PDB file of C-alpha atoms in Angstrom:
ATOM      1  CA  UNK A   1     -10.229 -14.692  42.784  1.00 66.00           C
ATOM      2  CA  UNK A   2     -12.978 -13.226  40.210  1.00 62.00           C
ATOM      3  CA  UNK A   3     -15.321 -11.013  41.643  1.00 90.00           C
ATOM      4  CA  UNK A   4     -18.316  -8.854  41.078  1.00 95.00           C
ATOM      5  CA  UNK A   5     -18.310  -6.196  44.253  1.00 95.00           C
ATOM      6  CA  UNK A   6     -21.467  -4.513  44.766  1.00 95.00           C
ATOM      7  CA  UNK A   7     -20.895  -0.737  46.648  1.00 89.00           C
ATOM      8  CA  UNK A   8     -23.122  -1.031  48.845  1.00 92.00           C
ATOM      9  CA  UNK A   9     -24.187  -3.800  51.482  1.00 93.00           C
ATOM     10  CA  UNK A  10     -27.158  -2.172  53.245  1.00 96.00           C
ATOM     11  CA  UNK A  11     -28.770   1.357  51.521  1.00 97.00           C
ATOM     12  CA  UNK A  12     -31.642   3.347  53.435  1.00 98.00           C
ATOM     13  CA  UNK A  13     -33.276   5.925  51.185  1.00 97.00           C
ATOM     14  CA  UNK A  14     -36.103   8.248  51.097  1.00 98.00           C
ATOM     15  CA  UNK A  15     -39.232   8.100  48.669  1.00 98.00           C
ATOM     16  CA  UNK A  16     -38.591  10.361  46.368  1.00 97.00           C
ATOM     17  CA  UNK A  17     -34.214  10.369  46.089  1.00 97.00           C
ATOM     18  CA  UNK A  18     -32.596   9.228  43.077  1.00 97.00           C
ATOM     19  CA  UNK A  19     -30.774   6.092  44.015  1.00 97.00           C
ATOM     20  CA  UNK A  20     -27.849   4.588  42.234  1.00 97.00           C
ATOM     21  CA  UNK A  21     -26.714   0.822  42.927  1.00 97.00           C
ATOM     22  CA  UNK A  22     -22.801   0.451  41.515  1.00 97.00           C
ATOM     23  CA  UNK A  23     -21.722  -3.201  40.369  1.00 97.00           C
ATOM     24  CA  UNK A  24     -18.198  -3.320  39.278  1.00 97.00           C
ATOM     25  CA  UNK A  25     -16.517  -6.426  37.962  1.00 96.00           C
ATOM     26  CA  UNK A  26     -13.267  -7.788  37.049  1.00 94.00           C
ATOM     27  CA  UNK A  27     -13.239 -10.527  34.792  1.00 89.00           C
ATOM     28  CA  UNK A  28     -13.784  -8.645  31.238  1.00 90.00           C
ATOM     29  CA  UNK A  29     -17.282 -10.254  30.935  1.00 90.00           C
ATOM     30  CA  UNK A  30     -19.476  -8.606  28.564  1.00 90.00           C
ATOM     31  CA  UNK A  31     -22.470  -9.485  29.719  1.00 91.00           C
ATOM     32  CA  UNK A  32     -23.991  -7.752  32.654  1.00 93.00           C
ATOM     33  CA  UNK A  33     -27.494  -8.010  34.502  1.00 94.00           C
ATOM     34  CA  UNK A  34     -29.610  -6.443  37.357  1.00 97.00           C
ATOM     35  CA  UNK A  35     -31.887  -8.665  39.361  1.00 97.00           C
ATOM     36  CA  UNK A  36     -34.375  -8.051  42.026  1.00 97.00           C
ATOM     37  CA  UNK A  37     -34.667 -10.380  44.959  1.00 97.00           C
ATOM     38  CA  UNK A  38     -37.911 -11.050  46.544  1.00 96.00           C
ATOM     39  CA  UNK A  39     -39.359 -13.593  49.205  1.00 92.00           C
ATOM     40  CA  UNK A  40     -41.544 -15.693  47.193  1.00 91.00           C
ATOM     41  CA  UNK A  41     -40.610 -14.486  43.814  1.00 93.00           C
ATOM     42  CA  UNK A  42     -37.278 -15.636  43.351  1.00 93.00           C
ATOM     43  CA  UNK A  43     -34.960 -13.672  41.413  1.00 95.00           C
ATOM     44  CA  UNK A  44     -36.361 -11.183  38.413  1.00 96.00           C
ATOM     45  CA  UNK A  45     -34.849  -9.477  35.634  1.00 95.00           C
ATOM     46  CA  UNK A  46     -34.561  -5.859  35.696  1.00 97.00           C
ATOM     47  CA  UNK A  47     -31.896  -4.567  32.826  1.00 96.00           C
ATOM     48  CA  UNK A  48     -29.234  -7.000  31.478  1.00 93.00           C
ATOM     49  CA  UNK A  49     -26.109  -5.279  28.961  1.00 94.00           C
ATOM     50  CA  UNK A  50     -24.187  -7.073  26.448  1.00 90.00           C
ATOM     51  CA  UNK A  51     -21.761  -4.534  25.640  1.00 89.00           C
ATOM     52  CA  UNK A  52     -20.580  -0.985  26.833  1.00 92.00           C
ATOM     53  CA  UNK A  53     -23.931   1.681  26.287  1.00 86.00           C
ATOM     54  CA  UNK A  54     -26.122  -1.847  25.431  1.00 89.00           C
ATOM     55  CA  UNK A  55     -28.739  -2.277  27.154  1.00 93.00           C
ATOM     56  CA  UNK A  56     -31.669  -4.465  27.165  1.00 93.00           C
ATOM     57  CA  UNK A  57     -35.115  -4.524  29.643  1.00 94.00           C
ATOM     58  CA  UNK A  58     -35.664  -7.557  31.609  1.00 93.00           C
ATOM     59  CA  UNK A  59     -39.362  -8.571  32.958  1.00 93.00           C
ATOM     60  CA  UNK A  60     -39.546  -5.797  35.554  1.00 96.00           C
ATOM     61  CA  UNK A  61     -38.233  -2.379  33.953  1.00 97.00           C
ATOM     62  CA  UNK A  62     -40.844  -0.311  34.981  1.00 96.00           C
ATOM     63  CA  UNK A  63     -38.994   2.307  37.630  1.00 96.00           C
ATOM     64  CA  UNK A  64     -35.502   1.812  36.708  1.00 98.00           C
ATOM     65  CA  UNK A  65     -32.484   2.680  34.629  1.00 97.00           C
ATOM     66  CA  UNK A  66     -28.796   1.583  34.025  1.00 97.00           C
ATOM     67  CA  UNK A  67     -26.275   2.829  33.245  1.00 96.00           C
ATOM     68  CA  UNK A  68     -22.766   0.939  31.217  1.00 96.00           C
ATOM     69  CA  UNK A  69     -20.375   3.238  30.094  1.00 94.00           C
ATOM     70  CA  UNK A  70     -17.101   1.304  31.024  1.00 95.00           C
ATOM     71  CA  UNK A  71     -16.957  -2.962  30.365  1.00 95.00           C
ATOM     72  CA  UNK A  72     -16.548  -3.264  33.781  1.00 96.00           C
ATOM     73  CA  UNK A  73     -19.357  -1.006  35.430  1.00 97.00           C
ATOM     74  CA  UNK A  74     -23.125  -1.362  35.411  1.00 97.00           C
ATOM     75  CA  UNK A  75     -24.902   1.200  37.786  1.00 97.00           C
ATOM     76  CA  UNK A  76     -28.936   0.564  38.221  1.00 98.00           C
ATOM     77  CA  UNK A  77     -30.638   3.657  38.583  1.00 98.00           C
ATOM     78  CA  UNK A  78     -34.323   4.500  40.798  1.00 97.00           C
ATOM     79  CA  UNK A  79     -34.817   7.759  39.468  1.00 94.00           C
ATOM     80  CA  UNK A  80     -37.454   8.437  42.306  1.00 97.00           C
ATOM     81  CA  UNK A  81     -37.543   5.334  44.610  1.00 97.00           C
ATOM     82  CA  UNK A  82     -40.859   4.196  46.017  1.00 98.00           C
ATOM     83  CA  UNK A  83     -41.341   2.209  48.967  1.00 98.00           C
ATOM     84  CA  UNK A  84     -42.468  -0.568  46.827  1.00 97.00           C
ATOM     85  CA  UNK A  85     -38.929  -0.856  45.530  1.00 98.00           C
ATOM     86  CA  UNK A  86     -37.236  -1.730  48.876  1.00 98.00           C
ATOM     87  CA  UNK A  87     -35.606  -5.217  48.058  1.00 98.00           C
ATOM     88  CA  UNK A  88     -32.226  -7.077  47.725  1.00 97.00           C
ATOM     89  CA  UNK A  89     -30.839  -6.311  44.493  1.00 98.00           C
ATOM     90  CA  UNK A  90     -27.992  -8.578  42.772  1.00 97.00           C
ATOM     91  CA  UNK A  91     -25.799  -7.764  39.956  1.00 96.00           C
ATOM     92  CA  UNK A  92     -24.185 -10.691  38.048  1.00 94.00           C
ATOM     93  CA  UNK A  93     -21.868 -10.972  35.210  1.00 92.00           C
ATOM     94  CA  UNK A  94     -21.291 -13.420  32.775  1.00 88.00           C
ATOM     95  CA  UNK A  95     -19.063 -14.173  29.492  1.00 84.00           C
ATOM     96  CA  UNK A  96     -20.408 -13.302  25.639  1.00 73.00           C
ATOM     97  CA  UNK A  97     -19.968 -16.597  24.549  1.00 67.00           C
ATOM     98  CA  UNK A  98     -20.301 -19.299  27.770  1.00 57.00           C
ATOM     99  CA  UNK A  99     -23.562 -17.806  29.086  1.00 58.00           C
ATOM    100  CA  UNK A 100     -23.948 -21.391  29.766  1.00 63.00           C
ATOM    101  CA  UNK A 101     -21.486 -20.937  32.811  1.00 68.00           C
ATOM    102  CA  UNK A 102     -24.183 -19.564  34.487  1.00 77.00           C
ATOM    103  CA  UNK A 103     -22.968 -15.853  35.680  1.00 84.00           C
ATOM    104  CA  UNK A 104     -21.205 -14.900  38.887  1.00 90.00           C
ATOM    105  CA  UNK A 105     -22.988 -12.772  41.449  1.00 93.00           C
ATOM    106  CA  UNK A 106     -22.214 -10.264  43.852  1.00 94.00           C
ATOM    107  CA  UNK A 107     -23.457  -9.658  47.158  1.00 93.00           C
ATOM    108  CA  UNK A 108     -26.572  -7.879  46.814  1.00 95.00           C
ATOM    109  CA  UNK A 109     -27.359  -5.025  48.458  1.00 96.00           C
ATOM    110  CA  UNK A 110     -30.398  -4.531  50.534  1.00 97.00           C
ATOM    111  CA  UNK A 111     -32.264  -1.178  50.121  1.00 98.00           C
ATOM    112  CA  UNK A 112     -34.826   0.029  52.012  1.00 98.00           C
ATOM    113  CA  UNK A 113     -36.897   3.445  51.058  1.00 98.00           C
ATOM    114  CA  UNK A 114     -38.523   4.862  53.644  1.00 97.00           C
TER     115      UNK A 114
ATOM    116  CA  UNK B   1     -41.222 -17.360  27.306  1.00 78.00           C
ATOM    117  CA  UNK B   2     -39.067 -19.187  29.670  1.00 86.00           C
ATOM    118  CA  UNK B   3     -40.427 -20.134  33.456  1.00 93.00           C
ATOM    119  CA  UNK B   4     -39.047 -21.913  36.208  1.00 96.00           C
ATOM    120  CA  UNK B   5     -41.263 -23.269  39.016  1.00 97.00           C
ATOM    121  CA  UNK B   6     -40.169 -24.390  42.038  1.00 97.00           C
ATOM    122  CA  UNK B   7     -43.179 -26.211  44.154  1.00 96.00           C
ATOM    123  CA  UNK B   8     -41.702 -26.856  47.355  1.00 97.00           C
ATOM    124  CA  UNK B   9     -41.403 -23.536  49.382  1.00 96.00           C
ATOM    125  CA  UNK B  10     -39.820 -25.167  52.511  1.00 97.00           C
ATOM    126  CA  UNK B  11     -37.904 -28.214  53.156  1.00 97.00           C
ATOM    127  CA  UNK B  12     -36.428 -30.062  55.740  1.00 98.00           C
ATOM    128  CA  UNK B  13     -33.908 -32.680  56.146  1.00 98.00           C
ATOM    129  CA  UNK B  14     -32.006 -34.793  58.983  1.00 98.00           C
ATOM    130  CA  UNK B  15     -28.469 -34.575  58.647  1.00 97.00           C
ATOM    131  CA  UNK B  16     -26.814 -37.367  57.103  1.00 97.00           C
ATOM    132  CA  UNK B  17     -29.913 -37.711  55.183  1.00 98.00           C
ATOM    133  CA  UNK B  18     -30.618 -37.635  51.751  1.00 98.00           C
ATOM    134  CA  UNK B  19     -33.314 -34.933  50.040  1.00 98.00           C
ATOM    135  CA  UNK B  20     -34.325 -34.142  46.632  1.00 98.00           C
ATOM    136  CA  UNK B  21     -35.775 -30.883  45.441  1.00 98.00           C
ATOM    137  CA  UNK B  22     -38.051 -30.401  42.794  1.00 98.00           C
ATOM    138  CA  UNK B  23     -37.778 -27.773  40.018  1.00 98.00           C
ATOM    139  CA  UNK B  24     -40.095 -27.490  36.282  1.00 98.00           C
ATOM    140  CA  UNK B  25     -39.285 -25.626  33.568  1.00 97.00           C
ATOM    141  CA  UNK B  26     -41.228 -24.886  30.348  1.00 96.00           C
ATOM    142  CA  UNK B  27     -39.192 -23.277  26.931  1.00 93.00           C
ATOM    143  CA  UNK B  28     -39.513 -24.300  23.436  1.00 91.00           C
ATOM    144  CA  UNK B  29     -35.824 -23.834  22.965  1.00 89.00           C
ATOM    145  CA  UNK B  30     -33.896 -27.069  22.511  1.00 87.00           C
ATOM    146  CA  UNK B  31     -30.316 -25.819  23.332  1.00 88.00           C
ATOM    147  CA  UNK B  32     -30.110 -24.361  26.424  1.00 91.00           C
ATOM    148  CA  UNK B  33     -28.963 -25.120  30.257  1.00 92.00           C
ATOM    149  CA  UNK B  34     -30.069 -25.662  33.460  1.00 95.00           C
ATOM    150  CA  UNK B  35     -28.543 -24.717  37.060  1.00 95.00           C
ATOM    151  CA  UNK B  36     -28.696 -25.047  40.825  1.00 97.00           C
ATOM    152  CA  UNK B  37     -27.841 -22.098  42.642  1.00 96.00           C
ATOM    153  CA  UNK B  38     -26.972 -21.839  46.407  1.00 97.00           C
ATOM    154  CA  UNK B  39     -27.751 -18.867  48.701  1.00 96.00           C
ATOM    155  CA  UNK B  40     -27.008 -18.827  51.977  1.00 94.00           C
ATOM    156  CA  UNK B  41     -27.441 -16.219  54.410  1.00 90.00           C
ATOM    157  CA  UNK B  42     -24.380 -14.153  53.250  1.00 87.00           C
ATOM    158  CA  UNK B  43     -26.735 -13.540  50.328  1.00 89.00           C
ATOM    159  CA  UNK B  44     -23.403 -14.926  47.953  1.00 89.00           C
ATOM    160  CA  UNK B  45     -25.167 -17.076  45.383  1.00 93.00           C
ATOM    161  CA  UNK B  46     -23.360 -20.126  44.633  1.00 93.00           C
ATOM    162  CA  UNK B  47     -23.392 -22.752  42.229  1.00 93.00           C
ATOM    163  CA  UNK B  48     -23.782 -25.858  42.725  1.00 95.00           C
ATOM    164  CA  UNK B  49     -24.099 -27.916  39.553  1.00 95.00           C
ATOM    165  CA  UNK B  50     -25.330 -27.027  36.231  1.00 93.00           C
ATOM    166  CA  UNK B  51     -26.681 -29.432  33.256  1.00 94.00           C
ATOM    167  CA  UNK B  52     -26.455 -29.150  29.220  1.00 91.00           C
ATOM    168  CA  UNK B  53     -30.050 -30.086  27.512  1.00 91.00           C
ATOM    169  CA  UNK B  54     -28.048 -31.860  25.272  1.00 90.00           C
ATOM    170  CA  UNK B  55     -26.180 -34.186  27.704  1.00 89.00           C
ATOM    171  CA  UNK B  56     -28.554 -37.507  28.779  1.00 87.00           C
ATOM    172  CA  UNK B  57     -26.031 -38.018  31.607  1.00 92.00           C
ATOM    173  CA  UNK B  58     -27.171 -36.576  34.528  1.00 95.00           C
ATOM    174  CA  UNK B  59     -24.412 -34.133  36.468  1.00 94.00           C
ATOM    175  CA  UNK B  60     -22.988 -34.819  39.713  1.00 94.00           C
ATOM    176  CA  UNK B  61     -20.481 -32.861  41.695  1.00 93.00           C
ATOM    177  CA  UNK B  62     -19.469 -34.429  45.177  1.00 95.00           C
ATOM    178  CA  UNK B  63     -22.538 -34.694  47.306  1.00 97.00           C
ATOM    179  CA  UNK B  64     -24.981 -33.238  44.921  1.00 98.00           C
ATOM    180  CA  UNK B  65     -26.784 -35.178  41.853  1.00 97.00           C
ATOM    181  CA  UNK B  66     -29.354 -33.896  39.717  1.00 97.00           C
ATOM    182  CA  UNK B  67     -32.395 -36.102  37.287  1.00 97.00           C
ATOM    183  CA  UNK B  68     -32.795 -34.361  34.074  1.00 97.00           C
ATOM    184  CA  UNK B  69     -35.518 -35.776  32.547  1.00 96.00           C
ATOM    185  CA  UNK B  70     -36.092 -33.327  29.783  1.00 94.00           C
ATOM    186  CA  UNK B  71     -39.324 -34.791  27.923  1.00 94.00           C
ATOM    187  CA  UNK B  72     -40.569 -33.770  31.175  1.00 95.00           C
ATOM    188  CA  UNK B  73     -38.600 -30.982  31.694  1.00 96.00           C
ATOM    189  CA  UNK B  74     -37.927 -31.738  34.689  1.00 97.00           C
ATOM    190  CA  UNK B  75     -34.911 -30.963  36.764  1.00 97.00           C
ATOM    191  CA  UNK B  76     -34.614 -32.197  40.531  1.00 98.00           C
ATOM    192  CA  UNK B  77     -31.492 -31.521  42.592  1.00 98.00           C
ATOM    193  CA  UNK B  78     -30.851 -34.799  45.435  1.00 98.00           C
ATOM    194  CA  UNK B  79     -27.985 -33.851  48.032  1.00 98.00           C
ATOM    195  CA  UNK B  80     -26.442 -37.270  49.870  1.00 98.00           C
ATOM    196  CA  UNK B  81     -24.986 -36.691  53.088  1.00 97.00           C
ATOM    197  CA  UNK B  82     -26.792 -33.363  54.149  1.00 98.00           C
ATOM    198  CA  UNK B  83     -24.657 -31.606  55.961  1.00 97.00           C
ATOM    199  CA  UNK B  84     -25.286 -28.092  58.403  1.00 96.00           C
ATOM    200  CA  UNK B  85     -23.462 -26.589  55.913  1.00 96.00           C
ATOM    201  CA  UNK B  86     -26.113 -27.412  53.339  1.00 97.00           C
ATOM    202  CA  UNK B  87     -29.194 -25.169  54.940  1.00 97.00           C
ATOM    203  CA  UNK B  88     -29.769 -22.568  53.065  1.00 97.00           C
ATOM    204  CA  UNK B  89     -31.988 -21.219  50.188  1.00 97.00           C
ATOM    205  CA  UNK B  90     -31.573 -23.050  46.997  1.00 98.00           C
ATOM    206  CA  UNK B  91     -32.900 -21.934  43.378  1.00 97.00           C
ATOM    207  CA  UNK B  92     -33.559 -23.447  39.669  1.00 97.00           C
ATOM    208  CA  UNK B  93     -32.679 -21.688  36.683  1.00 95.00           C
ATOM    209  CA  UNK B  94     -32.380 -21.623  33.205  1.00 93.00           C
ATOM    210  CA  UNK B  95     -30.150 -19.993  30.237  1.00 90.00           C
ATOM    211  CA  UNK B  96     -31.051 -20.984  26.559  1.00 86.00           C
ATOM    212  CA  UNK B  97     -30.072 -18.713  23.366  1.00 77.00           C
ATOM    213  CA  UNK B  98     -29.913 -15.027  25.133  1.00 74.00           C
ATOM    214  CA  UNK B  99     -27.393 -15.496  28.125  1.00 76.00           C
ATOM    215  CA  UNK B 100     -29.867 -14.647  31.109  1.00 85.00           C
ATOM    216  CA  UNK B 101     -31.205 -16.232  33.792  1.00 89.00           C
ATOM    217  CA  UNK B 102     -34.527 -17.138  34.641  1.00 92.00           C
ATOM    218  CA  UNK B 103     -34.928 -18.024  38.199  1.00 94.00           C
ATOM    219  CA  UNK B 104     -37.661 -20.090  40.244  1.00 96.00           C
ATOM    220  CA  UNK B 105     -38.991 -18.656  43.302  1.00 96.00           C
ATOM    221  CA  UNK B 106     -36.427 -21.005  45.496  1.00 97.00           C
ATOM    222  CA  UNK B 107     -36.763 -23.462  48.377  1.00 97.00           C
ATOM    223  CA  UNK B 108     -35.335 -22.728  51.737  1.00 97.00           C
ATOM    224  CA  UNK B 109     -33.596 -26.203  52.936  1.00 98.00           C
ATOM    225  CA  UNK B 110     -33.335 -26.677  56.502  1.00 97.00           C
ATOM    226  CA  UNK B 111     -31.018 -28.661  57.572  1.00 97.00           C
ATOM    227  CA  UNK B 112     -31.730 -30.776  61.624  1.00 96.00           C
ATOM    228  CA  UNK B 113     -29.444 -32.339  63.705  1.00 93.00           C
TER     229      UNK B 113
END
């Protein structure tokens, strides 16, 4: 079964720690994205990659980094998290060609910055 | 730009009823797709059915039927049959030329006996 494995389910932090969120996935997909999860908001674009050391800002960049040096890694950086930044965050990945199938998703993990 | 609105925060439906929920879009692309994703509290987002712009037929898979009207650009998910199974949070989105998705704010479908 094809899967996209976030590292971590649950992350508490502290305002000010550089936080990294690992997404790892298996099915050679080039494409690779970062999304933040919010009640009310829906889902929002932080980074997307379309190749190993691509990548692209989404609508929300402001605060974060990634990180793609392997096809099947994409690591989201908070270089100093801020307690406005405690949210579910969900990596998906998707093929190069066949974006129209839509992406698979991990898990999400929750982080909270305290 | 792309947007996705989703109107209907909450719903609720009676099971072995049917309900339809409502999703807009706006884009001046004319190639591009359209999904229903499901999330239910394991946070796993699942899809349900997806539609090509350039198909007039409307998708169906098992329960779950969409209405594509795209002059409108409109794109309403009905699920037959509700089942417990079905409660959960459900969202719109959209993919055209780039290979992202942009994502209503979702409606959380309750689901009674």
């Amino acid at each position: 079964d094809v899967k996209v494995t976030q590292s971590s389910r649950y992350l508490v932090k502290r305002t000010g720690e550089k936080v990294f969120l690992e997404c790892v996935q298996d099915m050679d997909h080039e494409n690779m994205f970062w999304y933040r999860q919010d009640p009310g908001l829906g889902l929002r674009l932080i980074y997307f990659s379309y190749d190993v050391k691509m990548k692209e800002k989404g609508d929300i960049p402001e605060g974060y980094s990634v990180s793609r040096e392997k096809k099947e890694r994409f690591s989201l950086i908070l270089e100093s998290a801020s307690t406005n930044q405690t949210s579910m965050y969900l990596c998906a990945s998707s093929p190069l060609i066949g974006g129209q199938a839509g992406g698979t998703f991990g898990s999400g993990t929750r982080l909270t910055v305290v | 730009a792309q947007t996705v609105t989703q109107s209907q925060p909450e719903m609720s439906v009676q099971e072995a009823e049917t309900v339809t929920l409502s999703c807009t879009y706006d884009t001046s692309e004319s190639d591009y797709y359209l999904f229903w994703y499901k999330q239910p509290p394991s946070r796993q987002m699942i899809l349900v059915i997806r539609q090509e712009a350039y198909k007039q037929q409307n998708a169906t898979e098992n329960r779950f039927s969409v209405n594509f009207q795209k002059a409108a650009k409109s794109f309403s998910l009905k699920i037959s049959d509700s089942q417990l199974g079905d409660a959960a949070m459900y969202f719109c989105a959209y993919t055209g030329t780039a290979s992202k998705l942009t994502f209503g704010t979702g409606t959380r479908l309750q689901v009674t006996l």
